[in-house]
PDB file of C-alpha atoms in Angstrom:
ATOM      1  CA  UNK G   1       0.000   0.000   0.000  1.00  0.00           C
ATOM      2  CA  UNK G   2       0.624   3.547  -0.863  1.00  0.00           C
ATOM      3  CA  UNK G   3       1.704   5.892   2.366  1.00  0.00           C
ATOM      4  CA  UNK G   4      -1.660   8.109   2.212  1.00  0.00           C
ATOM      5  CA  UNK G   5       0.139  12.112   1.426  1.00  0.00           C
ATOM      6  CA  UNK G   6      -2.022  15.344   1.722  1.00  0.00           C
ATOM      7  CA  UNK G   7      -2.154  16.231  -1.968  1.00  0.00           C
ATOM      8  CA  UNK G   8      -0.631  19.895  -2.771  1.00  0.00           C
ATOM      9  CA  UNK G   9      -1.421  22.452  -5.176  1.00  0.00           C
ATOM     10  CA  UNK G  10       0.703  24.434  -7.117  1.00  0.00           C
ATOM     11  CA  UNK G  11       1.275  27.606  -5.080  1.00  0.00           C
ATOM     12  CA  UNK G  12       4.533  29.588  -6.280  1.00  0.00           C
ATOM     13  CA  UNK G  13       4.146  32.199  -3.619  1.00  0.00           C
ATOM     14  CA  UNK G  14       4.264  29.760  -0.937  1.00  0.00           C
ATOM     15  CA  UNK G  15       7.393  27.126  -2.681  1.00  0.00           C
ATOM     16  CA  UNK G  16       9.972  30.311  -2.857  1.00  0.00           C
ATOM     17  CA  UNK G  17       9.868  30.899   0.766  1.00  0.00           C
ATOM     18  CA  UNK G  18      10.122  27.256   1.307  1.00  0.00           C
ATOM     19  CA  UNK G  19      13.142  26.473  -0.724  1.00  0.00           C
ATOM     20  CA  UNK G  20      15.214  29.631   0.678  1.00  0.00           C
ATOM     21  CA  UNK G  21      14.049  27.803   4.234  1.00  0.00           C
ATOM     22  CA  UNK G  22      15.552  24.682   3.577  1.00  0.00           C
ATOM     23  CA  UNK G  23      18.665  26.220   1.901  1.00  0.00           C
ATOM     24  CA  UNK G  24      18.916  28.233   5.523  1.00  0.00           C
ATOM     25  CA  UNK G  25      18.675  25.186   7.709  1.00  0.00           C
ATOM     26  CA  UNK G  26      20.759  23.186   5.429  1.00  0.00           C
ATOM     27  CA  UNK G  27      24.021  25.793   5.410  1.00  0.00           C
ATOM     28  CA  UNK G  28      23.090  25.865   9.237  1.00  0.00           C
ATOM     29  CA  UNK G  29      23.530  22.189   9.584  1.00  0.00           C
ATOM     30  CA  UNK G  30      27.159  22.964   7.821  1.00  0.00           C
ATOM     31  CA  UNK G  31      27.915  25.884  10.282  1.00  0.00           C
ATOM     32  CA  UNK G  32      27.202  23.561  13.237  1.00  0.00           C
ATOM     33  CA  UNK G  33      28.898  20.673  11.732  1.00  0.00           C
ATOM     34  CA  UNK G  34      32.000  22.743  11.446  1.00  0.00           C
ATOM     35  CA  UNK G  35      31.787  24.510  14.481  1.00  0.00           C
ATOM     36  CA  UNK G  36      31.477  20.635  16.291  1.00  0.00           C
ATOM     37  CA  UNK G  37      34.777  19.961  14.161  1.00  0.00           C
ATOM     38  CA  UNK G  38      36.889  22.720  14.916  1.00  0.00           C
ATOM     39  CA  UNK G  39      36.428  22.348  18.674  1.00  0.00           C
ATOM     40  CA  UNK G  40      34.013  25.188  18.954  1.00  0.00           C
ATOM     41  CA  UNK G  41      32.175  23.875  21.485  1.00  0.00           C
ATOM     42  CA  UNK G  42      34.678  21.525  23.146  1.00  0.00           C
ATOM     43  CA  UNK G  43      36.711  19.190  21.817  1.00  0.00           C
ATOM     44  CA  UNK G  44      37.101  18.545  18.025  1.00  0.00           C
ATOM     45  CA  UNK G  45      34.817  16.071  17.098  1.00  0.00           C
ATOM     46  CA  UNK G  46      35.621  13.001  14.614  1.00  0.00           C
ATOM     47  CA  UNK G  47      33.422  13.721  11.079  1.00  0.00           C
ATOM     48  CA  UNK G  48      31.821   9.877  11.938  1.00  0.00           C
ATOM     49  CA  UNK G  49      30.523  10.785  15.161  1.00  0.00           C
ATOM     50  CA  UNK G  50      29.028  14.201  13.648  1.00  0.00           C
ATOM     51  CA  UNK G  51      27.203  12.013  10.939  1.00  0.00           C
ATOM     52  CA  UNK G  52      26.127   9.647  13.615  1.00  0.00           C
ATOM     53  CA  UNK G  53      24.224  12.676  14.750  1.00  0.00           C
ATOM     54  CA  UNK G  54      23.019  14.000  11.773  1.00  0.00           C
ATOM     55  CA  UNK G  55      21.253  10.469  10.900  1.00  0.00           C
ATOM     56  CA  UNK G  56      20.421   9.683  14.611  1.00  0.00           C
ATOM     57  CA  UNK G  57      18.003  12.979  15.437  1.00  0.00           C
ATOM     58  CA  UNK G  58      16.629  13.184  11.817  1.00  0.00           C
ATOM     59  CA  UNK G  59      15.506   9.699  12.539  1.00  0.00           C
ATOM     60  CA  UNK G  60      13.845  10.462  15.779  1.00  0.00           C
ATOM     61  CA  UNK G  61      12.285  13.206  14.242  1.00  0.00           C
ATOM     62  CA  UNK G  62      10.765  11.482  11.279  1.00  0.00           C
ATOM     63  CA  UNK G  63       9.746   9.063  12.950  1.00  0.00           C
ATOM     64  CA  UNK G  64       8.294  10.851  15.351  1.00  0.00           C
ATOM     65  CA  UNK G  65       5.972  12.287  12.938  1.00  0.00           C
ATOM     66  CA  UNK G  66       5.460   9.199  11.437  1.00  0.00           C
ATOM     67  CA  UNK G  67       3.539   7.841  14.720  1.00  0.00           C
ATOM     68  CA  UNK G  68       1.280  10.600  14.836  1.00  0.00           C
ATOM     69  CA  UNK G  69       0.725  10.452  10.834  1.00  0.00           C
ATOM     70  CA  UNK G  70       0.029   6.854  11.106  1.00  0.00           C
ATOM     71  CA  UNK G  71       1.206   5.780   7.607  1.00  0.00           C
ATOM     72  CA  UNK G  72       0.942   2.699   5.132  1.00  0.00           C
ATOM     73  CA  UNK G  73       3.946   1.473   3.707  1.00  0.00           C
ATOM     74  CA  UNK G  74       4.424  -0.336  -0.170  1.00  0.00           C
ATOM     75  CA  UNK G  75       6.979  -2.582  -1.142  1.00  0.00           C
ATOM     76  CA  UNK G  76      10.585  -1.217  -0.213  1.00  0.00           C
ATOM     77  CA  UNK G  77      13.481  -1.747  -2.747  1.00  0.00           C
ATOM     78  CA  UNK G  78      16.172  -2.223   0.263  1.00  0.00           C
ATOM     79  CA  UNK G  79      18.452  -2.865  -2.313  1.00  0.00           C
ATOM     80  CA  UNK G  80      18.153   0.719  -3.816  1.00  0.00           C
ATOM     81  CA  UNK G  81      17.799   2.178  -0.049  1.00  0.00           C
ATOM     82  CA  UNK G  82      21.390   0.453   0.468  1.00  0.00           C
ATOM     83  CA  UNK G  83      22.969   1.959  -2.177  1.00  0.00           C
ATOM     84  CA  UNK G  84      21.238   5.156  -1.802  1.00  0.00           C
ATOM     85  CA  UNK G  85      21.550   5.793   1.911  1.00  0.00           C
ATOM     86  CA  UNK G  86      25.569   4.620   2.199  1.00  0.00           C
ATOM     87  CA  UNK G  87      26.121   7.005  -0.921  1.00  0.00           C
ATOM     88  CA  UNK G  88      24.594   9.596   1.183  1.00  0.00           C
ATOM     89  CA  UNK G  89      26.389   8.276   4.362  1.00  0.00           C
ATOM     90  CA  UNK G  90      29.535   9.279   2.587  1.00  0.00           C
ATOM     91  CA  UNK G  91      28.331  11.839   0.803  1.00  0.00           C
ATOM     92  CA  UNK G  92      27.544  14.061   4.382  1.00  0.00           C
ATOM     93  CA  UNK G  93      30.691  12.644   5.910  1.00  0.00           C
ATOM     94  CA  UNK G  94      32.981  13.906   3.613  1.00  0.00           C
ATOM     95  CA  UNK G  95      31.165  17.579   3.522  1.00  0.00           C
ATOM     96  CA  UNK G  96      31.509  17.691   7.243  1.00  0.00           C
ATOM     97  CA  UNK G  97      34.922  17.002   6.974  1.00  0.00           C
ATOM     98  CA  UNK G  98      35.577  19.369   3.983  1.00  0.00           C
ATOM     99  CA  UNK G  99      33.753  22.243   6.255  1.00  0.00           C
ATOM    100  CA  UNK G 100      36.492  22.328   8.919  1.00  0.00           C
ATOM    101  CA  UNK G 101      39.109  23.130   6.200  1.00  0.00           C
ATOM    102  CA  UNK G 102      37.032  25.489   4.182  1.00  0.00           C
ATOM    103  CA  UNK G 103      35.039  28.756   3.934  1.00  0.00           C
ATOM    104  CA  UNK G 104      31.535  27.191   4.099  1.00  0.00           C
ATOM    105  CA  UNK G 105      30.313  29.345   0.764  1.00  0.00           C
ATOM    106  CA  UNK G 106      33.413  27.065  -0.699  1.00  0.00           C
ATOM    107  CA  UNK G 107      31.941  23.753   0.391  1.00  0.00           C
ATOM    108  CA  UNK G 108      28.568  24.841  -0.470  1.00  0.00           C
ATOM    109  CA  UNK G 109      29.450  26.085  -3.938  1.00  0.00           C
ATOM    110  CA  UNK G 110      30.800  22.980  -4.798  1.00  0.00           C
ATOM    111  CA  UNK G 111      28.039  20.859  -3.750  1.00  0.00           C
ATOM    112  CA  UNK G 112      26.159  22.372  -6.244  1.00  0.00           C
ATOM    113  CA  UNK G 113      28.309  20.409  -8.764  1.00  0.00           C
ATOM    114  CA  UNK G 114      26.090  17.506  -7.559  1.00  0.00           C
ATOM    115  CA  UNK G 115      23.877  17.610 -10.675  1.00  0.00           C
ATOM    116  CA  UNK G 116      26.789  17.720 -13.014  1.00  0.00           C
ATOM    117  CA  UNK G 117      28.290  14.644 -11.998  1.00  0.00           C
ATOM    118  CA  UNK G 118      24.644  12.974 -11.318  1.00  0.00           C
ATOM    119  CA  UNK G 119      24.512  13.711 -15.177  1.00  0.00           C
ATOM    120  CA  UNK G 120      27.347  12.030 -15.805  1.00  0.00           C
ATOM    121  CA  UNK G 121      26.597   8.790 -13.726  1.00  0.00           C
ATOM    122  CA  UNK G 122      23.126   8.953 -15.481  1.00  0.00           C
ATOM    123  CA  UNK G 123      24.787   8.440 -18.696  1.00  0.00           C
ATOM    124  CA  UNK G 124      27.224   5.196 -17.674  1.00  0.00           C
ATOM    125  CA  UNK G 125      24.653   3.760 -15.363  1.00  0.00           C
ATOM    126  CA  UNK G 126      21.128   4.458 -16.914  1.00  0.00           C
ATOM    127  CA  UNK G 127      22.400   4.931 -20.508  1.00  0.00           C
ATOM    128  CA  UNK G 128      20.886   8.531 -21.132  1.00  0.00           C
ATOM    129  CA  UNK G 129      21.688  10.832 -23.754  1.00  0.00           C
ATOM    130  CA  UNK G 130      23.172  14.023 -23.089  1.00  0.00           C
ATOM    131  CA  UNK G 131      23.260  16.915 -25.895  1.00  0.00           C
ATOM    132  CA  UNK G 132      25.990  19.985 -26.278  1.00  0.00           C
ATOM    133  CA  UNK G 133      23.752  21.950 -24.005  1.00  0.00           C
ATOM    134  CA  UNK G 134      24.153  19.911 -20.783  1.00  0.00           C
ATOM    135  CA  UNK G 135      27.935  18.823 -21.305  1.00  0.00           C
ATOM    136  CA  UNK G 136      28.109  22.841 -21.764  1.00  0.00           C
ATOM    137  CA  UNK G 137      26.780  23.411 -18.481  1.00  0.00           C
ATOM    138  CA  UNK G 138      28.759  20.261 -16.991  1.00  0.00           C
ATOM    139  CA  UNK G 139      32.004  22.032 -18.149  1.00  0.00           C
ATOM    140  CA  UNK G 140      31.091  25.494 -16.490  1.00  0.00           C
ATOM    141  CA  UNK G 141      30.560  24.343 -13.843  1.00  0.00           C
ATOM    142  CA  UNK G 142      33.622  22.364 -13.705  1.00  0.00           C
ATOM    143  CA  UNK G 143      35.664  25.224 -14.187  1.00  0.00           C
ATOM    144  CA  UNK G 144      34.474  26.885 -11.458  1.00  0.00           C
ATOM    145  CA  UNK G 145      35.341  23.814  -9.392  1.00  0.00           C
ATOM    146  CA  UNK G 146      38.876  24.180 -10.715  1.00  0.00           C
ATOM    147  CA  UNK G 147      38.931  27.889  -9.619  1.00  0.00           C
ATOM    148  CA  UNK G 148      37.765  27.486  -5.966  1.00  0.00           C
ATOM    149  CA  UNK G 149      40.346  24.396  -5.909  1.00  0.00           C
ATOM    150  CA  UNK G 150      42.883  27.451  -6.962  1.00  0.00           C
ATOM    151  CA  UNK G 151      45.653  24.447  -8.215  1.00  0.00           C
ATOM    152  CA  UNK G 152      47.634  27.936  -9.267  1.00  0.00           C
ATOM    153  CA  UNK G 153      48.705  28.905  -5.572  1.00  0.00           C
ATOM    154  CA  UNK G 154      51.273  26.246  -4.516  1.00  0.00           C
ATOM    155  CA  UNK G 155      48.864  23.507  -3.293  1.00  0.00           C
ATOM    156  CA  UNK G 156      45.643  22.061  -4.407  1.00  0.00           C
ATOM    157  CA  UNK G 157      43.200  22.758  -1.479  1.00  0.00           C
ATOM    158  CA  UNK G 158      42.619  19.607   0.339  1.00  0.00           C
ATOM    159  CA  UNK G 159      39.174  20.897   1.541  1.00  0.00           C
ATOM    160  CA  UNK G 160      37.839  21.643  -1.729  1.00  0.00           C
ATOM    161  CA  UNK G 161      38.883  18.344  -2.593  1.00  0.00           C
ATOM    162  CA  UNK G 162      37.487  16.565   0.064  1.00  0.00           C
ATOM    163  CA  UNK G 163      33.807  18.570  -0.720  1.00  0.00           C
ATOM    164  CA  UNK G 164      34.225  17.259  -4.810  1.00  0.00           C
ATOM    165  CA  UNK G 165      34.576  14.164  -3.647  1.00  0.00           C
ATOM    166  CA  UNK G 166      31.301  14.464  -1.420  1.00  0.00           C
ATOM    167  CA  UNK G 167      29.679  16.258  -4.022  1.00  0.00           C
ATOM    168  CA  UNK G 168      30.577  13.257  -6.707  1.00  0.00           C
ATOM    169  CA  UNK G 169      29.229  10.492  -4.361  1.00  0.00           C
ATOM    170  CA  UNK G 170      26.382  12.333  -3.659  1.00  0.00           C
ATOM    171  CA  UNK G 171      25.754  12.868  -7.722  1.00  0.00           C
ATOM    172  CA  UNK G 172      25.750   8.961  -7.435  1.00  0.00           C
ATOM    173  CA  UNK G 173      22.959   9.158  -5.010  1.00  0.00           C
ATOM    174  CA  UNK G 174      21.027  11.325  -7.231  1.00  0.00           C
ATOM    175  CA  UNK G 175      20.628   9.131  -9.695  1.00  0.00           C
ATOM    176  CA  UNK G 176      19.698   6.010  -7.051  1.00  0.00           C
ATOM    177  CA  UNK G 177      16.776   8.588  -6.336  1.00  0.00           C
ATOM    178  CA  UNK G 178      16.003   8.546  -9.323  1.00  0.00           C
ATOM    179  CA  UNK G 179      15.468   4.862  -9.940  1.00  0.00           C
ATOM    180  CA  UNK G 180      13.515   5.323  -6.731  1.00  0.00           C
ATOM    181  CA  UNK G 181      10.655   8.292  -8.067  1.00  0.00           C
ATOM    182  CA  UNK G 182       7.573   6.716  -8.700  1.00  0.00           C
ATOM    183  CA  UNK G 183       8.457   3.443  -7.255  1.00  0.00           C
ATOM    184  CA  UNK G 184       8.159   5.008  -2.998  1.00  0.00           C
ATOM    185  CA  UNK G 185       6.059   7.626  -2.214  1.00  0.00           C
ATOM    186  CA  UNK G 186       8.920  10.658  -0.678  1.00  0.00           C
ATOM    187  CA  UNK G 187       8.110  10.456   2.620  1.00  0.00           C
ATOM    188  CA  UNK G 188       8.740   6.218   2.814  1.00  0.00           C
ATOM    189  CA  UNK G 189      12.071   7.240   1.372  1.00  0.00           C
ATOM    190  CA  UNK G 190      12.584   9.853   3.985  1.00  0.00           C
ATOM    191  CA  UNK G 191      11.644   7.267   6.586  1.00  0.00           C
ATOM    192  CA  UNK G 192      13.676   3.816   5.482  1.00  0.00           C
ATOM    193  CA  UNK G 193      16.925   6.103   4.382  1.00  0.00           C
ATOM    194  CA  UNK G 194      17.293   7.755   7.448  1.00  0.00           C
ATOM    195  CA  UNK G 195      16.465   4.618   9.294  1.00  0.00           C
ATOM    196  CA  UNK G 196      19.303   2.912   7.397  1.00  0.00           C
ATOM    197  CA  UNK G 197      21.629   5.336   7.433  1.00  0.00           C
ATOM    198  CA  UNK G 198      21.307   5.526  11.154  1.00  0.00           C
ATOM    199  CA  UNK G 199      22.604   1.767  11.333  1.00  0.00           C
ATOM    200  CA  UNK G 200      24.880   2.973   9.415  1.00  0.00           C
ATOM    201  CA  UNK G 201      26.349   5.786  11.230  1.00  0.00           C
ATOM    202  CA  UNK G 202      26.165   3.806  14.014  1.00  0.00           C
ATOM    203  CA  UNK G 203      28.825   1.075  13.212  1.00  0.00           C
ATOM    204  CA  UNK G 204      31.112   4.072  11.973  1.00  0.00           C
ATOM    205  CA  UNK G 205      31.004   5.818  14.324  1.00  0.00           C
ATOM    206  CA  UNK G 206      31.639   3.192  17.158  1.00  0.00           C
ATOM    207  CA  UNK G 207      35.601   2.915  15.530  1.00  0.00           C
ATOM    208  CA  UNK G 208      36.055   6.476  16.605  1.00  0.00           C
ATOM    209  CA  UNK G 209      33.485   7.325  19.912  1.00  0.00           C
ATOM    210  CA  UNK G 210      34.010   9.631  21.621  1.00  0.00           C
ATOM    211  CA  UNK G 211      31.378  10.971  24.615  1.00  0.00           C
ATOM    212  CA  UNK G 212      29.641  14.548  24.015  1.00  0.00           C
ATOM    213  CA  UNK G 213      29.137  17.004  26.213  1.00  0.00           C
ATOM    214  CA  UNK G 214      25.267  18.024  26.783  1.00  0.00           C
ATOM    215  CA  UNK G 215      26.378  20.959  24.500  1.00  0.00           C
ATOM    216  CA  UNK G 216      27.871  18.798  21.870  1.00  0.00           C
ATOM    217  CA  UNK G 217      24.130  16.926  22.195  1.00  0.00           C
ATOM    218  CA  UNK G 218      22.151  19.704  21.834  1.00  0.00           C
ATOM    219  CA  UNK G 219      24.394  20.492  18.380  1.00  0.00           C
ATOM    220  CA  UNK G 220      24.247  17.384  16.976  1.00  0.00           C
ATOM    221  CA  UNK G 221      20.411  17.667  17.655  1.00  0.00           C
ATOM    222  CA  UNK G 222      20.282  20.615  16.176  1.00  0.00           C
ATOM    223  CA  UNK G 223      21.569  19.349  13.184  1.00  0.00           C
ATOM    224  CA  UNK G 224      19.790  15.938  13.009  1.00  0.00           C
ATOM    225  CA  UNK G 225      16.314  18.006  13.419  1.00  0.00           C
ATOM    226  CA  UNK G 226      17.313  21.063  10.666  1.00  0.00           C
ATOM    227  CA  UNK G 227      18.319  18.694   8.355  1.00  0.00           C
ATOM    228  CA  UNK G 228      14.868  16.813   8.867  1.00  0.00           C
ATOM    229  CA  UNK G 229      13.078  19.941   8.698  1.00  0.00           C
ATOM    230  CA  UNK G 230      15.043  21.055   5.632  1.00  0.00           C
ATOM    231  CA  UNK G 231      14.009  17.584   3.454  1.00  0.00           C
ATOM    232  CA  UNK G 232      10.304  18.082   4.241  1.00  0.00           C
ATOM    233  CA  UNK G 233      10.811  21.799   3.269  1.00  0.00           C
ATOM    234  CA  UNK G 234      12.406  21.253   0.507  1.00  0.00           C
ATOM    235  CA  UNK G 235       9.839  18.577  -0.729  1.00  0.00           C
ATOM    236  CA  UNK G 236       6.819  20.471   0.036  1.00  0.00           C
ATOM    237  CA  UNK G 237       8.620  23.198  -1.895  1.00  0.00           C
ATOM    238  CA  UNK G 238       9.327  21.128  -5.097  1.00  0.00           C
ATOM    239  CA  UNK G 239       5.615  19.321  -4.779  1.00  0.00           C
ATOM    240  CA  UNK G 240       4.018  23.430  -5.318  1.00  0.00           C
ATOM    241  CA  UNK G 241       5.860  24.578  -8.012  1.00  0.00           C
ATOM    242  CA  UNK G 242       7.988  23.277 -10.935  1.00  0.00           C
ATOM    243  CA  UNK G 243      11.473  22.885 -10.174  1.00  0.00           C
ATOM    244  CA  UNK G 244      12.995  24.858 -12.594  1.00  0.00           C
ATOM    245  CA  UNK G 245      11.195  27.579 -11.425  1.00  0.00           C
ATOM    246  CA  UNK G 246      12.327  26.462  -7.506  1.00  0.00           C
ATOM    247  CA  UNK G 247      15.039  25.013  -7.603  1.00  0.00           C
ATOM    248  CA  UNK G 248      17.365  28.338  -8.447  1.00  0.00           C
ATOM    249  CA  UNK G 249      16.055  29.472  -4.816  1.00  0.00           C
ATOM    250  CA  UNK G 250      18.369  26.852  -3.517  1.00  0.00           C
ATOM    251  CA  UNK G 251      21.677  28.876  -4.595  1.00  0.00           C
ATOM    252  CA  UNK G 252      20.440  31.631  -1.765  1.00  0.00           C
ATOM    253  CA  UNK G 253      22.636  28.270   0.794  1.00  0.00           C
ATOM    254  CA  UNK G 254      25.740  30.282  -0.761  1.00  0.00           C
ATOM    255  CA  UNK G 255      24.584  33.423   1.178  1.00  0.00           C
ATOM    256  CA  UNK G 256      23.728  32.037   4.103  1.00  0.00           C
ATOM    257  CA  UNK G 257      26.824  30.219   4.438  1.00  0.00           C
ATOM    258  CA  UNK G 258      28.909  32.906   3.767  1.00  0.00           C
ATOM    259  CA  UNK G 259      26.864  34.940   6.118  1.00  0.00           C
ATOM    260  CA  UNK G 260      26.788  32.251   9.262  1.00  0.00           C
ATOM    261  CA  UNK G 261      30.859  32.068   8.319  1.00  0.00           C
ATOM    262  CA  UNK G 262      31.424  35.334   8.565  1.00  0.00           C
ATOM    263  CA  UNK G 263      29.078  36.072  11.675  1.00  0.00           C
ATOM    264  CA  UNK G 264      30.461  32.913  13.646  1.00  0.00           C
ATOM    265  CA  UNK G 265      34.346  32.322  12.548  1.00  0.00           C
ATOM    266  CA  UNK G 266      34.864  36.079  10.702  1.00  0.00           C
ATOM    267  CA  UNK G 267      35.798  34.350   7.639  1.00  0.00           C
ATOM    268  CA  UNK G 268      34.768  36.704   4.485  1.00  0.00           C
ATOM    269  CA  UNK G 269      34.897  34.728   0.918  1.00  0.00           C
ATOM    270  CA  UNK G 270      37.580  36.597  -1.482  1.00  0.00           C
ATOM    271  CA  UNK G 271      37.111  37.685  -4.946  1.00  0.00           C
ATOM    272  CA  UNK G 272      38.381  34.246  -6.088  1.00  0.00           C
ATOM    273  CA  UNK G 273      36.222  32.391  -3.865  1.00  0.00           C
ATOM    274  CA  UNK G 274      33.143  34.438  -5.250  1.00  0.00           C
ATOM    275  CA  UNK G 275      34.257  33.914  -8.891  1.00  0.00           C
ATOM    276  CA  UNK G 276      34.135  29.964  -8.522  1.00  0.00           C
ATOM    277  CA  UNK G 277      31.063  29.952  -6.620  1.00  0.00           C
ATOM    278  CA  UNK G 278      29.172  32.565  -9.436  1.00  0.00           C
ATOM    279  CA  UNK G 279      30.829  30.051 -12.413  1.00  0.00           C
ATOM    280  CA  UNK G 280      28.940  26.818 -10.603  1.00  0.00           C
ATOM    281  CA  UNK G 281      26.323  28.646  -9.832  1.00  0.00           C
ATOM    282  CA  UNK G 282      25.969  29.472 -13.763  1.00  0.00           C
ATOM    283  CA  UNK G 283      26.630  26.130 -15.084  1.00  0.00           C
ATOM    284  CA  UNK G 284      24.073  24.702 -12.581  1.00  0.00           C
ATOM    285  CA  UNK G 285      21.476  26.433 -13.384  1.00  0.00           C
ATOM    286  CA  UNK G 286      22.062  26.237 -17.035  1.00  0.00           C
ATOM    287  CA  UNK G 287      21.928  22.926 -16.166  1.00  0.00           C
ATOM    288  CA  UNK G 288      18.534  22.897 -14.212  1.00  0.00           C
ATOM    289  CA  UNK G 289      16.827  25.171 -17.124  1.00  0.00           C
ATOM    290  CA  UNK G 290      18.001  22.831 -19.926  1.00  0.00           C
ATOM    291  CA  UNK G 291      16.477  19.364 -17.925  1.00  0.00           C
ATOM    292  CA  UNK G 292      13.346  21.114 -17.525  1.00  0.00           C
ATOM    293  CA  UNK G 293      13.144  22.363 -21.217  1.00  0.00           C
ATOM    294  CA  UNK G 294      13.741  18.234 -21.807  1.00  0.00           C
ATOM    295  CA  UNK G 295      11.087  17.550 -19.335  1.00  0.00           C
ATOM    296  CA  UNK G 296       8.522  19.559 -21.144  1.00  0.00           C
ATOM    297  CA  UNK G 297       9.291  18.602 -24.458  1.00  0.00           C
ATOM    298  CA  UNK G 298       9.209  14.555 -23.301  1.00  0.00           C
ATOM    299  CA  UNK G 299       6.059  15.291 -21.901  1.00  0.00           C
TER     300      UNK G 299
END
C-alpha cells in the first residue's frame, strides 16, 4: 500500500519561501557541523561521530511524525535504499569534513556540482543521452570547481577536494533517487533512508566514539532536526511549483553560508572564492533550465 500524502497544489508564492528555508537550515547544519569539528564547542569532534548525529536525530524526528501520521507502507526496494543511503552516508561525511578546512560558501558552492556529476553517472549507469547543451553546463561548472580548488597557488586545497569528492558520491545518489521516483512515495524514502543510514552511522562511528558534552548533544540535535526539517521543506517546496522555477532558490545556501561564516568564525569569501562559486552557480542552473526544457518537451 501507498503511504496516504495530503495532496498539494501548485502555489509559487508559498514554494519560494520554502526552498530559501531549507537552503537556511541546510548551510546551518554545515555551520554547526563545522563549528562541532573545529572544537568550537569543546573538543574537536571526529566527522563519523558528527554524521552519527546527523542520521540519529533526523531519525527520531521522522519518525516521530510518522507515529502521529500513522502511515501505510508499499513494497521497499532495500536494495536501492542500500545503495542510496551509504552514498549519502559518505556523501555528508565527507562535507563535514571538507567544512572544517574550508570557507563554508566554498563547500557549499561545490556541492552544487552535484547535478553535473549525477549527469554524468546517469549516462554510464542508466544509458541517457546528453546533448551539447548539458555537457556545456557540466564544463562550467567544472571550471568553477577548478577555480575554488585554486591548483595555481602552490597547493591544491585539500578541503575543496574533500567537498568534490562528497559532491561526486552524492551525484551517485542522485541518480539512485532517481530509480527510486515513482516506485516510494517521498516520505517512505525519507523514513527507510534515514532509518538505514542511522545503522549505518552507528557502526562508523563506534571505531572512533568519543562521549559529548550536553552541548555537543544539543548540536548534533540541532543538526539531526534542521536537516529533517530542511528535506520536508524542501519537498513540500518542489511538490508546489515546478522545479525549474524552484530550484534556483536553492543557490540563496551560498549566502547564508557565507553569512553564518562570517558572523560565527569572521571568515569573508575573497574575490576568487566568489568567482568559482558565481561560475557553478551558472553552469548549474544552465543545467537545471536545460532538464526542464527536456522535461517539457518529453512530456
Amino acid at each position: 500500500m501507498q503511504i496516504t500524502e495530503p495532496s498539494t497544489e501548485q502555489n509559487h508564492k508559498l514554494a519560494i519561501p520554502l526552498m530559501i528555508v531549507a537552503t537556511a537550515l541546510i548551510a546551518a547544519t554545515s555551520l554547526i557541523a563545522k563549528m562541532i569539528g573545529k572544537g568550537v564547542l569543546g573538543e574537536p569532534f571526529h566527522p563519523l561521530v558528527i554524521t552519527f548525529g546527523r542520521f540519529a536525530f533526523a531519525t527520531i524526528a521522522l519518525w516521530s511524525v510518522a507515529a502521529f501520521l500513522r502511515p501505510t507502507f508499499r513494497s521497499i526496494h532495500w536494495r536501492l535504499h542500500l545503495g542510496r543511503t551509504t552514498s549519502g552516508w559518505i556523501g555528508v561525511t565527507l562535507m563535514f569534513t571538507a567544512v572544517a578546512y574550508i570557507p563554508l560558501a566554498d563547500a557549499t558552492a561545490i556541492s552544487f556540482l552535484n547535478p553535473v556529476f549525477a549527469m554524468v553517472f546517469a549516462i554510464l549507469l542508466l544509458g541517457e543521452r546528453v546533448g551539447r547543451w548539458r555537457w556545456a553546463a557540466a564544463a562550467i561548472s567544472l571550471c568553477g570547481a577548478m577555480i575554488l580548488l585554486r591548483p595555481g597557488m602552490g597547493v591544491l586545497e585539500m578541503g575543496a577536494l574533500i567537498a568534490l569528492g562528497s559532491a561526486m558520491v552524492l551525484g551517485f545518489e542522485v541518480v539512485l533517487i532517481k530509480k527510486l521516483a515513482g516506485r516510494e512515495a517521498p516520505f517512505q524514502v525519507l523514513l527507510v533512508n534515514n532509518g538505514i543510514g542511522l545503522v549505518i552511522a552507528s557502526l562508523a562511528a563506534a571505531l572512533v566514539w568519543t562521549t559529548p558534552t550536553w552541548q555537543q548533544w544539543l548540536a548534533l540535535a540541532a543538526i539531526g532536526c534542521l536537516m529533517a526539517a530542511a528535506q520536508a521543506c524542501y519537498l513540500n517546496a518542489v511538490a508546489r511549483a515546478d522545479a525549474s522555477f524552484v530550484v534556483p532558490f536553492s543557490y540563496t545556501a551560498l549566502l547564508f553560508a557565507a553569512l553564518y561564516d562570517s558572523l560565527v568564525f569572521g571568515v569573508v569569501p575573497d574575490a576568487l572564492s566568489w568567482t568559482g562559486a558565481c561560475v557553478i552557480v551558472a553552469g548549474a542552473a544552465l543545467l537545471a533550465w536545460r532538464e526542464a526544457r527536456a522535461r517539457k518537451l518529453r512530456a
